[in-house]
Structure formats: structure tokens, C-alpha cells
């Protein structure tokens, strides 16, 4: 039954049908399905397929944008449900999160933010196109423990390396832990630039952040 719903969700995103995607998001919540499952097994395969078709020239940018809008609308509904459990308290882990400069992708980052909050982690979401200087000034101002960067483009990946260098330059490398994510990022890249952690998805991000906070 839920497999069918997942398939319908993927198709709604692939067809850029925002109204249907929203309806399916709500339906999955009404059925008490795990909110993260409907994102991971339903909507994400839909947007991934849209990306593949775009890559092969079978989908054009306006169509990809419609798919992204449907995905965003659906994840906004599900993210809210994820956040219901949220209860960041004084003394909890504080994470400054954003998409790096030049990068406007924010769907995955939004899911990560919601799941972190659902686990009692405080998130200061700086949005998209965030310069390294801003990540650091916000981390300092908010007395954050961790800086999380999201990058979806290979061309903007180097911003994550720039952040490491900037932190060292300012003598702040030991003050904050860093975690990096986004489709083109790998464990190897993260080791190469000297960041503290990599997470492939939102679930892993929660585990890695708890581990980092213990160090
Ligand atoms: C949706 C989308 C768009 C939407 C974005 C809408 C939005 N508000 O985000 C729109 C249409 C606007 C768009 C624009 C562009 N896009 Co685009 N886009 C995509 C697409 C199809 C899906 C991305 C997505 O939302 N995935 C779903 C989410 C849930 O997954 P995710 O982002 O990977 O996030 C998960 C993990 O990575 C991780 N994670 C993410 N962030 C973080 C952060 C931390 C700290 C951690 C720990 C974990 C973590 O957890 C998340 C949840 O599990 C991808 C293809 C793909 N398969 O990735 C292309 C893709 C990324 N885009 C691409 C391109 C080329 C572009 C454009 C340059 C197109 C153009 N010609 O203008 C522009 C660039 C705009 C810019 N300056 O940023 C290419 C990038 C190629 C490359 N190698 O660099 C891709 C790969 C498509 C392709 N195959 O060609 N895009």
C-alpha cells in the first residue's frame, strides 16, 4: 500500500504536479507513515529521476524547476511534521547550516535542518548562497558548535575547502567542528579538505553531529 503511495509521490514530482505532491504528502502523514520514508522512498526518487533526465537533455530547466517546486512544496509539509517533536533546549548542540556561495539548491539542506531540529539540535539556517565569512561570523555570534555546509554543484564544492582555510587563517579551526553534505560530496573529498565529517543523508547527518558534539 505504501509502496504505491511512494510511486505516486515520485511521479507527482517528476510531472511537476505541485497540487498532487502536496496532497500525497498530506495523505502519507494522515496514514501515519514515517515522514522521512515518504521523502526518501517517494519524493526523492522522483527528483533524482528529473535530474537524470535533465542531465541527458530530455528535460529542460523550466521543467526541472516545476519538479523542484513540487518537491519543495511536498517536503515543506513533511518537514513541518518532522519538526513537531522538536524541542531544542538550553545547552543542546547548536549548528549553523547553509548552502555555500553560488549554490541555490536548498531542498536537501531543508530536510537535514528539519531532522536535526526533530532530534533536539538547534539549527541556525542561513539559507542559500552563503559566503564563508558569513558562516563563520554567524557561528561566532551564535556561539555555535558545528558549521554544516551543503553543496550540490561540483563548481561550488571548493567553497567547503575555502571554509577550512578561512577558519585556519582566523585561528578558529579548533573552535568549530565542520560537516559537509550534498550529492557530489564524498568521504574522500571531506578527508582531503580536512573537514570533520561527511554525511550522505539527513539520518546520517544526525548521527554524525551527535558524534562530533561528543569529541
Ligand atoms: C532540484 C534541482 C534543482 C532546482 C533547485 C531547487 C531548490 N530550491 O533546491 C533548480 C531547478 C532551481 C536547480 C538549478 C540548477 N541546477 Co540543479 N538540480 C536539482 C536536482 C534535480 C535535485 C536536487 C535535490 O533537491 N535532491 C533531493 C535532495 C533530498 O537530495 P540532496 O540535495 O542530495 O540532499 C540530501 C543529501 O545530499 C544530504 N545533504 C544535503 N545537504 C547537506 C548538508 C549537510 C551539512 C549534510 C550533513 C548533508 C546534506 O542530505 C539530504 C537529505 O537526505 C539535482 C540532481 C540530483 N540528483 O542531485 C540537480 C543538479 C544538482 N543541478 C544541476 C545543475 C547543473 C543546476 C543548474 C546549474 C542548472 C542551470 N543550467 O541553471 C542550476 C544551478 C543553480 C544554482 N546556482 O545553484 C546539476 C549539477 C551538476 C554538477 N555536477 O555540478 C545536477 C546534478 C543535475 C544534473 N544531473 O545535471 N536545480
PDB file of C-alpha atoms and ligand atoms in Angstrom:
ATOM      1  CA  UNK A   1       0.000   0.000   0.000  1.00  0.00           C
ATOM      2  CA  UNK A   2       2.696   2.467   0.986  1.00  0.00           C
ATOM      3  CA  UNK A   3       4.802   1.278  -1.997  1.00  0.00           C
ATOM      4  CA  UNK A   4       2.006   2.522  -4.235  1.00  0.00           C
ATOM      5  CA  UNK A   5       1.961   5.855  -2.443  1.00  0.00           C
ATOM      6  CA  UNK A   6       5.741   6.169  -2.824  1.00  0.00           C
ATOM      7  CA  UNK A   7       5.431   5.541  -6.562  1.00  0.00           C
ATOM      8  CA  UNK A   8       2.640   8.115  -6.872  1.00  0.00           C
ATOM      9  CA  UNK A   9       4.763  10.628  -4.932  1.00  0.00           C
ATOM     10  CA  UNK A  10       7.736  10.081  -7.233  1.00  0.00           C
ATOM     11  CA  UNK A  11       5.520  10.548 -10.287  1.00  0.00           C
ATOM     12  CA  UNK A  12       3.918  13.723  -8.908  1.00  0.00           C
ATOM     13  CA  UNK A  13       7.395  15.274  -8.538  1.00  0.00           C
ATOM     14  CA  UNK A  14       8.575  14.004 -11.910  1.00  0.00           C
ATOM     15  CA  UNK A  15       5.494  15.503 -13.554  1.00  0.00           C
ATOM     16  CA  UNK A  16       5.951  18.769 -11.652  1.00  0.00           C
ATOM     17  CA  UNK A  17       2.445  18.439 -10.227  1.00  0.00           C
ATOM     18  CA  UNK A  18       2.636  20.533  -7.051  1.00  0.00           C
ATOM     19  CA  UNK A  19      -1.002  20.114  -6.009  1.00  0.00           C
ATOM     20  CA  UNK A  20      -0.783  16.317  -6.250  1.00  0.00           C
ATOM     21  CA  UNK A  21       2.576  16.199  -4.479  1.00  0.00           C
ATOM     22  CA  UNK A  22       1.136  18.256  -1.606  1.00  0.00           C
ATOM     23  CA  UNK A  23      -1.939  16.056  -1.431  1.00  0.00           C
ATOM     24  CA  UNK A  24       0.220  12.903  -1.295  1.00  0.00           C
ATOM     25  CA  UNK A  25       2.451  14.396   1.395  1.00  0.00           C
ATOM     26  CA  UNK A  26      -0.620  15.099   3.495  1.00  0.00           C
ATOM     27  CA  UNK A  27      -2.074  11.655   2.753  1.00  0.00           C
ATOM     28  CA  UNK A  28       1.130   9.952   3.952  1.00  0.00           C
ATOM     29  CA  UNK A  29       1.008  11.940   7.192  1.00  0.00           C
ATOM     30  CA  UNK A  30      -2.671  11.121   7.685  1.00  0.00           C
ATOM     31  CA  UNK A  31      -1.747   7.449   7.295  1.00  0.00           C
ATOM     32  CA  UNK A  32       0.925   7.878   9.975  1.00  0.00           C
ATOM     33  CA  UNK A  33       3.720   6.827   7.642  1.00  0.00           C
ATOM     34  CA  UNK A  34       7.248   7.686   8.767  1.00  0.00           C
ATOM     35  CA  UNK A  35       7.721  11.257   7.379  1.00  0.00           C
ATOM     36  CA  UNK A  36      11.345  10.590   6.429  1.00  0.00           C
ATOM     37  CA  UNK A  37      10.364   7.451   4.485  1.00  0.00           C
ATOM     38  CA  UNK A  38       7.946   9.296   2.236  1.00  0.00           C
ATOM     39  CA  UNK A  39      10.716  11.798   1.427  1.00  0.00           C
ATOM     40  CA  UNK A  40      13.409   9.170   0.884  1.00  0.00           C
ATOM     41  CA  UNK A  41      11.365   6.496  -0.885  1.00  0.00           C
ATOM     42  CA  UNK A  42       8.788   8.683  -2.602  1.00  0.00           C
ATOM     43  CA  UNK A  43       9.698  12.242  -3.484  1.00  0.00           C
ATOM     44  CA  UNK A  44      13.498  11.876  -3.675  1.00  0.00           C
ATOM     45  CA  UNK A  45      13.499   9.154  -6.375  1.00  0.00           C
ATOM     46  CA  UNK A  46      11.172  11.467  -8.351  1.00  0.00           C
ATOM     47  CA  UNK A  47      13.526  14.454  -8.203  1.00  0.00           C
ATOM     48  CA  UNK A  48      16.563  12.209  -8.808  1.00  0.00           C
ATOM     49  CA  UNK A  49      14.954  10.906 -11.995  1.00  0.00           C
ATOM     50  CA  UNK A  50      14.168  14.510 -13.042  1.00  0.00           C
ATOM     51  CA  UNK A  51      17.882  15.302 -12.514  1.00  0.00           C
ATOM     52  CA  UNK A  52      18.905  12.322 -14.648  1.00  0.00           C
ATOM     53  CA  UNK A  53      16.574  13.357 -17.481  1.00  0.00           C
ATOM     54  CA  UNK A  54      17.878  16.945 -17.236  1.00  0.00           C
ATOM     55  CA  UNK A  55      21.436  15.636 -17.425  1.00  0.00           C
ATOM     56  CA  UNK A  56      20.584  13.686 -20.600  1.00  0.00           C
ATOM     57  CA  UNK A  57      18.927  16.733 -22.169  1.00  0.00           C
ATOM     58  CA  UNK A  58      15.496  15.100 -22.028  1.00  0.00           C
ATOM     59  CA  UNK A  59      14.141  17.677 -19.581  1.00  0.00           C
ATOM     60  CA  UNK A  60      14.710  21.428 -19.777  1.00  0.00           C
ATOM     61  CA  UNK A  61      15.345  23.890 -16.985  1.00  0.00           C
ATOM     62  CA  UNK A  62      11.746  25.237 -16.724  1.00  0.00           C
ATOM     63  CA  UNK A  63      10.502  21.639 -16.362  1.00  0.00           C
ATOM     64  CA  UNK A  64      13.189  20.827 -13.796  1.00  0.00           C
ATOM     65  CA  UNK A  65      12.066  23.920 -11.912  1.00  0.00           C
ATOM     66  CA  UNK A  66       8.462  22.679 -11.872  1.00  0.00           C
ATOM     67  CA  UNK A  67       9.697  19.339 -10.498  1.00  0.00           C
ATOM     68  CA  UNK A  68      11.738  21.199  -7.861  1.00  0.00           C
ATOM     69  CA  UNK A  69       8.715  23.320  -6.902  1.00  0.00           C
ATOM     70  CA  UNK A  70       6.579  20.206  -6.424  1.00  0.00           C
ATOM     71  CA  UNK A  71       9.377  18.600  -4.374  1.00  0.00           C
ATOM     72  CA  UNK A  72       9.803  21.711  -2.261  1.00  0.00           C
ATOM     73  CA  UNK A  73       6.049  22.063  -1.584  1.00  0.00           C
ATOM     74  CA  UNK A  74       5.791  18.408  -0.554  1.00  0.00           C
ATOM     75  CA  UNK A  75       8.895  18.462   1.632  1.00  0.00           C
ATOM     76  CA  UNK A  76       7.731  21.666   3.317  1.00  0.00           C
ATOM     77  CA  UNK A  77       4.620  19.815   4.519  1.00  0.00           C
ATOM     78  CA  UNK A  78       6.587  16.752   5.606  1.00  0.00           C
ATOM     79  CA  UNK A  79       9.387  18.825   7.188  1.00  0.00           C
ATOM     80  CA  UNK A  80       6.819  20.532   9.397  1.00  0.00           C
ATOM     81  CA  UNK A  81       5.649  17.139  10.617  1.00  0.00           C
ATOM     82  CA  UNK A  82       9.260  16.103  11.253  1.00  0.00           C
ATOM     83  CA  UNK A  83       9.757  19.227  13.312  1.00  0.00           C
ATOM     84  CA  UNK A  84       6.764  18.567  15.570  1.00  0.00           C
ATOM     85  CA  UNK A  85       8.919  16.632  18.022  1.00  0.00           C
ATOM     86  CA  UNK A  86      11.407  19.490  18.078  1.00  0.00           C
ATOM     87  CA  UNK A  87      12.497  20.576  21.493  1.00  0.00           C
ATOM     88  CA  UNK A  88      15.903  22.247  21.355  1.00  0.00           C
ATOM     89  CA  UNK A  89      16.826  23.137  24.905  1.00  0.00           C
ATOM     90  CA  UNK A  90      19.429  25.322  26.513  1.00  0.00           C
ATOM     91  CA  UNK A  91      22.742  23.516  26.386  1.00  0.00           C
ATOM     92  CA  UNK A  92      21.904  21.472  23.303  1.00  0.00           C
ATOM     93  CA  UNK A  93      24.076  21.288  20.210  1.00  0.00           C
ATOM     94  CA  UNK A  94      23.940  24.369  18.005  1.00  0.00           C
ATOM     95  CA  UNK A  95      24.557  24.078  14.259  1.00  0.00           C
ATOM     96  CA  UNK A  96      24.958  26.856  11.710  1.00  0.00           C
ATOM     97  CA  UNK A  97      23.763  25.448   8.386  1.00  0.00           C
ATOM     98  CA  UNK A  98      23.638  26.785   4.833  1.00  0.00           C
ATOM     99  CA  UNK A  99      24.179  26.187   1.138  1.00  0.00           C
ATOM    100  CA  UNK A 100      27.552  27.537   0.055  1.00  0.00           C
ATOM    101  CA  UNK A 101      28.125  30.660  -2.024  1.00  0.00           C
ATOM    102  CA  UNK A 102      26.935  30.241  -5.615  1.00  0.00           C
ATOM    103  CA  UNK A 103      24.608  27.378  -4.699  1.00  0.00           C
ATOM    104  CA  UNK A 104      20.848  27.876  -4.680  1.00  0.00           C
ATOM    105  CA  UNK A 105      19.845  24.255  -4.025  1.00  0.00           C
ATOM    106  CA  UNK A 106      18.115  24.021  -0.658  1.00  0.00           C
ATOM    107  CA  UNK A 107      15.724  21.064  -0.643  1.00  0.00           C
ATOM    108  CA  UNK A 108      18.179  18.573   0.882  1.00  0.00           C
ATOM    109  CA  UNK A 109      19.502  21.151   3.330  1.00  0.00           C
ATOM    110  CA  UNK A 110      15.913  21.844   4.432  1.00  0.00           C
ATOM    111  CA  UNK A 111      15.359  18.154   5.158  1.00  0.00           C
ATOM    112  CA  UNK A 112      18.609  17.988   7.125  1.00  0.00           C
ATOM    113  CA  UNK A 113      17.589  21.086   9.125  1.00  0.00           C
ATOM    114  CA  UNK A 114      14.179  19.639   9.982  1.00  0.00           C
ATOM    115  CA  UNK A 115      15.564  16.265  11.055  1.00  0.00           C
ATOM    116  CA  UNK A 116      18.246  17.882  13.211  1.00  0.00           C
ATOM    117  CA  UNK A 117      15.590  20.027  14.899  1.00  0.00           C
ATOM    118  CA  UNK A 118      13.390  16.978  15.374  1.00  0.00           C
ATOM    119  CA  UNK A 119      16.314  15.471  17.307  1.00  0.00           C
ATOM    120  CA  UNK A 120      16.605  18.441  19.635  1.00  0.00           C
ATOM    121  CA  UNK A 121      19.542  20.050  17.830  1.00  0.00           C
ATOM    122  CA  UNK A 122      19.307  23.829  17.412  1.00  0.00           C
ATOM    123  CA  UNK A 123      19.714  24.938  13.793  1.00  0.00           C
ATOM    124  CA  UNK A 124      20.553  28.412  12.570  1.00  0.00           C
ATOM    125  CA  UNK A 125      19.675  28.130   8.888  1.00  0.00           C
ATOM    126  CA  UNK A 126      21.458  30.788   6.838  1.00  0.00           C
ATOM    127  CA  UNK A 127      19.682  29.840   3.613  1.00  0.00           C
ATOM    128  CA  UNK A 128      21.462  29.613   0.271  1.00  0.00           C
ATOM    129  CA  UNK A 129      24.394  31.347  -1.452  1.00  0.00           C
ATOM    130  CA  UNK A 130      26.192  31.843   1.849  1.00  0.00           C
ATOM    131  CA  UNK A 131      29.790  33.183   1.725  1.00  0.00           C
ATOM    132  CA  UNK A 132      32.336  31.514   4.034  1.00  0.00           C
ATOM    133  CA  UNK A 133      32.779  34.745   6.000  1.00  0.00           C
ATOM    134  CA  UNK A 134      29.074  34.673   6.853  1.00  0.00           C
ATOM    135  CA  UNK A 135      29.186  31.038   8.011  1.00  0.00           C
ATOM    136  CA  UNK A 136      31.975  31.966  10.390  1.00  0.00           C
ATOM    137  CA  UNK A 137      30.584  35.278  11.667  1.00  0.00           C
ATOM    138  CA  UNK A 138      27.201  33.652  12.348  1.00  0.00           C
ATOM    139  CA  UNK A 139      28.863  30.705  14.077  1.00  0.00           C
ATOM    140  CA  UNK A 140      30.766  33.112  16.305  1.00  0.00           C
ATOM    141  CA  UNK A 141      27.779  35.344  17.042  1.00  0.00           C
ATOM    142  CA  UNK A 142      25.550  32.392  17.875  1.00  0.00           C
ATOM    143  CA  UNK A 143      28.249  30.533  19.762  1.00  0.00           C
ATOM    144  CA  UNK A 144      27.676  27.505  17.537  1.00  0.00           C
ATOM    145  CA  UNK A 145      29.383  24.135  17.975  1.00  0.00           C
ATOM    146  CA  UNK A 146      29.223  22.989  14.373  1.00  0.00           C
ATOM    147  CA  UNK A 147      29.176  24.544  10.886  1.00  0.00           C
ATOM    148  CA  UNK A 148      27.298  22.483   8.276  1.00  0.00           C
ATOM    149  CA  UNK A 149      27.667  23.228   4.583  1.00  0.00           C
ATOM    150  CA  UNK A 150      25.585  21.931   1.705  1.00  0.00           C
ATOM    151  CA  UNK A 151      26.848  21.918  -1.885  1.00  0.00           C
ATOM    152  CA  UNK A 152      25.059  20.399  -4.872  1.00  0.00           C
ATOM    153  CA  UNK A 153      27.272  21.675  -7.665  1.00  0.00           C
ATOM    154  CA  UNK A 154      30.770  20.438  -8.411  1.00  0.00           C
ATOM    155  CA  UNK A 155      31.714  24.059  -9.121  1.00  0.00           C
ATOM    156  CA  UNK A 156      30.717  25.190  -5.609  1.00  0.00           C
ATOM    157  CA  UNK A 157      32.331  22.267  -3.759  1.00  0.00           C
ATOM    158  CA  UNK A 158      35.550  24.252  -3.452  1.00  0.00           C
ATOM    159  CA  UNK A 159      33.716  26.642  -1.104  1.00  0.00           C
ATOM    160  CA  UNK A 160      33.852  23.924   1.540  1.00  0.00           C
ATOM    161  CA  UNK A 161      37.650  23.858   1.213  1.00  0.00           C
ATOM    162  CA  UNK A 162      37.678  27.662   1.345  1.00  0.00           C
ATOM    163  CA  UNK A 163      35.827  27.460   4.662  1.00  0.00           C
ATOM    164  CA  UNK A 164      38.502  25.170   6.147  1.00  0.00           C
ATOM    165  CA  UNK A 165      41.253  27.549   5.014  1.00  0.00           C
ATOM    166  CA  UNK A 166      39.390  30.608   6.272  1.00  0.00           C
ATOM    167  CA  UNK A 167      38.879  29.027   9.697  1.00  0.00           C
ATOM    168  CA  UNK A 168      42.610  28.236   9.915  1.00  0.00           C
ATOM    169  CA  UNK A 169      43.538  31.742   8.754  1.00  0.00           C
ATOM    170  CA  UNK A 170      41.388  33.259  11.514  1.00  0.00           C
ATOM    171  CA  UNK A 171      42.777  30.872  14.144  1.00  0.00           C
ATOM    172  CA  UNK A 172      39.279  29.415  14.626  1.00  0.00           C
ATOM    173  CA  UNK A 173      39.721  25.884  13.269  1.00  0.00           C
ATOM    174  CA  UNK A 174      39.670  24.308  16.722  1.00  0.00           C
ATOM    175  CA  UNK A 175      36.659  26.330  17.826  1.00  0.00           C
ATOM    176  CA  UNK A 176      34.113  24.789  15.431  1.00  0.00           C
ATOM    177  CA  UNK A 177      33.572  21.303  14.022  1.00  0.00           C
ATOM    178  CA  UNK A 178      32.628  21.134  10.348  1.00  0.00           C
ATOM    179  CA  UNK A 179      30.305  18.777   8.490  1.00  0.00           C
ATOM    180  CA  UNK A 180      29.747  18.719   4.740  1.00  0.00           C
ATOM    181  CA  UNK A 181      26.984  17.221   2.596  1.00  0.00           C
ATOM    182  CA  UNK A 182      25.346  17.333  -0.826  1.00  0.00           C
ATOM    183  CA  UNK A 183      25.142  14.982  -3.800  1.00  0.00           C
ATOM    184  CA  UNK A 184      28.664  15.453  -5.279  1.00  0.00           C
ATOM    185  CA  UNK A 185      30.425  15.347  -1.888  1.00  0.00           C
ATOM    186  CA  UNK A 186      32.253  12.174  -0.829  1.00  0.00           C
ATOM    187  CA  UNK A 187      34.070  10.978   2.271  1.00  0.00           C
ATOM    188  CA  UNK A 188      37.270  11.260   0.228  1.00  0.00           C
ATOM    189  CA  UNK A 189      36.647  14.949  -0.517  1.00  0.00           C
ATOM    190  CA  UNK A 190      35.894  15.673   3.103  1.00  0.00           C
ATOM    191  CA  UNK A 191      39.127  13.961   4.202  1.00  0.00           C
ATOM    192  CA  UNK A 192      41.089  15.811   1.533  1.00  0.00           C
ATOM    193  CA  UNK A 193      39.934  19.245   2.683  1.00  0.00           C
ATOM    194  CA  UNK A 194      40.246  18.353   6.374  1.00  0.00           C
ATOM    195  CA  UNK A 195      36.596  18.789   7.390  1.00  0.00           C
ATOM    196  CA  UNK A 196      35.474  16.853  10.467  1.00  0.00           C
ATOM    197  CA  UNK A 197      32.612  14.820   8.994  1.00  0.00           C
ATOM    198  CA  UNK A 198      30.608  13.851   5.942  1.00  0.00           C
ATOM    199  CA  UNK A 199      27.038  12.605   5.851  1.00  0.00           C
ATOM    200  CA  UNK A 200      25.288  11.134   2.857  1.00  0.00           C
ATOM    201  CA  UNK A 201      21.766  11.853   4.035  1.00  0.00           C
ATOM    202  CA  UNK A 202      19.745  13.523   6.780  1.00  0.00           C
ATOM    203  CA  UNK A 203      19.659  10.458   9.056  1.00  0.00           C
ATOM    204  CA  UNK A 204      23.421  10.100   8.899  1.00  0.00           C
ATOM    205  CA  UNK A 205      23.789  13.845   9.498  1.00  0.00           C
ATOM    206  CA  UNK A 206      22.026  13.468  12.856  1.00  0.00           C
ATOM    207  CA  UNK A 207      24.314  10.577  13.924  1.00  0.00           C
ATOM    208  CA  UNK A 208      27.492  12.330  12.781  1.00  0.00           C
ATOM    209  CA  UNK A 209      26.530  15.554  14.544  1.00  0.00           C
ATOM    210  CA  UNK A 210      25.918  13.731  17.818  1.00  0.00           C
ATOM    211  CA  UNK A 211      29.330  12.044  17.393  1.00  0.00           C
ATOM    212  CA  UNK A 212      31.054  15.360  16.643  1.00  0.00           C
ATOM    213  CA  UNK A 213      29.487  17.003  19.662  1.00  0.00           C
ATOM    214  CA  UNK A 214      30.954  14.295  21.922  1.00  0.00           C
ATOM    215  CA  UNK A 215      34.514  14.988  20.712  1.00  0.00           C
TER     216      UNK A 215
HETATM  217  C1  LIG B   1      16.095  20.241  -7.746  1.00  0.00           C
HETATM  218  C2  LIG B   1      17.325  20.634  -8.542  1.00  0.00           C
HETATM  219  C3  LIG B   1      17.447  21.972  -8.935  1.00  0.00           C
HETATM  220  C4  LIG B   1      16.449  23.057  -8.515  1.00  0.00           C
HETATM  221  C5  LIG B   1      16.799  23.522  -7.069  1.00  0.00           C
HETATM  222  C6  LIG B   1      15.573  23.971  -6.278  1.00  0.00           C
HETATM  223  C7  LIG B   1      15.869  24.135  -4.801  1.00  0.00           C
HETATM  224  N1  LIG B   1      15.121  25.051  -4.197  1.00  0.00           N
HETATM  225  O1  LIG B   1      16.722  23.470  -4.225  1.00  0.00           O
HETATM  226  C8  LIG B   1      16.722  24.153  -9.615  1.00  0.00           C
HETATM  227  C9  LIG B   1      15.822  23.859 -10.805  1.00  0.00           C
HETATM  228  C10 LIG B   1      16.494  25.600  -9.182  1.00  0.00           C
HETATM  229  C11 LIG B   1      18.162  23.823  -9.998  1.00  0.00           C
HETATM  230  C12 LIG B   1      19.035  24.729 -10.559  1.00  0.00           C
HETATM  231  C13 LIG B   1      20.289  24.382 -11.044  1.00  0.00           C
HETATM  232  N2  LIG B   1      20.808  23.146 -11.105  1.00  0.00           N
HETATM  233 CO1  LIG B   1      20.075  21.647 -10.135  1.00  0.00          CO
HETATM  234  N3  LIG B   1      19.399  20.017  -9.525  1.00  0.00           N
HETATM  235  C14 LIG B   1      18.319  19.662  -8.872  1.00  0.00           C
HETATM  236  C15 LIG B   1      18.266  18.125  -8.658  1.00  0.00           C
HETATM  237  C16 LIG B   1      17.374  17.532  -9.755  1.00  0.00           C
HETATM  238  C17 LIG B   1      17.784  17.597  -7.338  1.00  0.00           C
HETATM  239  C18 LIG B   1      18.452  18.171  -6.066  1.00  0.00           C
HETATM  240  C19 LIG B   1      17.618  17.773  -4.868  1.00  0.00           C
HETATM  241  O2  LIG B   1      16.830  18.553  -4.355  1.00  0.00           O
HETATM  242  N4  LIG B   1      17.715  16.470  -4.479  1.00  0.00           N
HETATM  243  C20 LIG B   1      16.895  15.884  -3.406  1.00  0.00           C
HETATM  244  C21 LIG B   1      17.534  16.085  -2.032  1.00  0.00           C
HETATM  245  C22 LIG B   1      16.669  15.433  -0.954  1.00  0.00           C
HETATM  246  O3  LIG B   1      18.805  15.438  -2.045  1.00  0.00           O
HETATM  247  P1  LIG B   1      20.161  16.219  -1.743  1.00  0.00           P
HETATM  248  O4  LIG B   1      20.061  17.620  -2.166  1.00  0.00           O
HETATM  249  O5  LIG B   1      21.280  15.398  -2.288  1.00  0.00           O
HETATM  250  O6  LIG B   1      20.247  16.220  -0.146  1.00  0.00           O
HETATM  251  C23 LIG B   1      20.489  15.068   0.655  1.00  0.00           C
HETATM  252  C24 LIG B   1      21.986  14.752   0.869  1.00  0.00           C
HETATM  253  O7  LIG B   1      22.830  15.210  -0.161  1.00  0.00           O
HETATM  254  C25 LIG B   1      22.311  15.320   2.224  1.00  0.00           C
HETATM  255  N5  LIG B   1      22.697  16.737   2.366  1.00  0.00           N
HETATM  256  C26 LIG B   1      22.377  17.797   1.615  1.00  0.00           C
HETATM  257  N6  LIG B   1      22.875  18.932   2.146  1.00  0.00           N
HETATM  258  C27 LIG B   1      23.529  18.597   3.264  1.00  0.00           C
HETATM  259  C28 LIG B   1      24.239  19.363   4.187  1.00  0.00           C
HETATM  260  C29 LIG B   1      24.861  18.754   5.269  1.00  0.00           C
HETATM  261  C30 LIG B   1      25.607  19.567   6.256  1.00  0.00           C
HETATM  262  C31 LIG B   1      24.772  17.334   5.407  1.00  0.00           C
HETATM  263  C32 LIG B   1      25.456  16.683   6.525  1.00  0.00           C
HETATM  264  C33 LIG B   1      24.063  16.567   4.498  1.00  0.00           C
HETATM  265  C34 LIG B   1      23.442  17.189   3.426  1.00  0.00           C
HETATM  266  O8  LIG B   1      21.103  15.127   2.921  1.00  0.00           O
HETATM  267  C35 LIG B   1      19.985  15.424   2.054  1.00  0.00           C
HETATM  268  C36 LIG B   1      18.769  14.665   2.515  1.00  0.00           C
HETATM  269  O9  LIG B   1      18.982  13.281   2.554  1.00  0.00           O
HETATM  270  C37 LIG B   1      19.787  17.761  -8.851  1.00  0.00           C
HETATM  271  C38 LIG B   1      20.060  16.310  -9.296  1.00  0.00           C
HETATM  272  C39 LIG B   1      20.445  15.412  -8.148  1.00  0.00           C
HETATM  273  N7  LIG B   1      20.188  14.151  -8.329  1.00  0.00           N
HETATM  274  O10 LIG B   1      21.000  15.842  -7.129  1.00  0.00           O
HETATM  275  C40 LIG B   1      20.204  18.816  -9.890  1.00  0.00           C
HETATM  276  C41 LIG B   1      21.675  19.244 -10.041  1.00  0.00           C
HETATM  277  C42 LIG B   1      22.355  19.326  -8.684  1.00  0.00           C
HETATM  278  N8  LIG B   1      21.583  20.581 -10.638  1.00  0.00           N
HETATM  279  C43 LIG B   1      22.469  20.764 -11.546  1.00  0.00           C
HETATM  280  C44 LIG B   1      22.619  21.977 -12.280  1.00  0.00           C
HETATM  281  C45 LIG B   1      23.671  21.957 -13.392  1.00  0.00           C
HETATM  282  C46 LIG B   1      21.852  23.110 -12.000  1.00  0.00           C
HETATM  283  C47 LIG B   1      21.960  24.499 -12.671  1.00  0.00           C
HETATM  284  C48 LIG B   1      23.386  24.986 -12.944  1.00  0.00           C
HETATM  285  C49 LIG B   1      21.118  24.435 -13.960  1.00  0.00           C
HETATM  286  C50 LIG B   1      21.217  25.655 -14.874  1.00  0.00           C
HETATM  287  N9  LIG B   1      21.661  25.378 -16.086  1.00  0.00           N
HETATM  288  O11 LIG B   1      20.926  26.748 -14.477  1.00  0.00           O
HETATM  289  C51 LIG B   1      21.211  25.395 -11.666  1.00  0.00           C
HETATM  290  C52 LIG B   1      22.162  25.978 -10.587  1.00  0.00           C
HETATM  291  C53 LIG B   1      21.512  26.951  -9.662  1.00  0.00           C
HETATM  292  C54 LIG B   1      22.481  27.338  -8.552  1.00  0.00           C
HETATM  293  N10 LIG B   1      23.259  28.387  -8.752  1.00  0.00           N
HETATM  294  O12 LIG B   1      22.530  26.679  -7.534  1.00  0.00           O
HETATM  295  C55 LIG B   1      23.388  19.547 -11.717  1.00  0.00           C
HETATM  296  C56 LIG B   1      24.761  19.742 -11.068  1.00  0.00           C
HETATM  297  C57 LIG B   1      25.865  19.202 -11.943  1.00  0.00           C
HETATM  298  C58 LIG B   1      27.180  19.298 -11.254  1.00  0.00           C
HETATM  299  N11 LIG B   1      27.871  18.186 -11.276  1.00  0.00           N
HETATM  300  O13 LIG B   1      27.577  20.297 -10.739  1.00  0.00           O
HETATM  301  C59 LIG B   1      22.527  18.419 -11.115  1.00  0.00           C
HETATM  302  C60 LIG B   1      23.340  17.246 -10.525  1.00  0.00           C
HETATM  303  C61 LIG B   1      21.580  17.903 -12.254  1.00  0.00           C
HETATM  304  C62 LIG B   1      22.305  17.205 -13.378  1.00  0.00           C
HETATM  305  N12 LIG B   1      22.380  15.899 -13.335  1.00  0.00           N
HETATM  306  O14 LIG B   1      22.756  17.840 -14.275  1.00  0.00           O
HETATM  307  N13 LIG B   1      18.452  22.538  -9.690  1.00  0.00           N
END
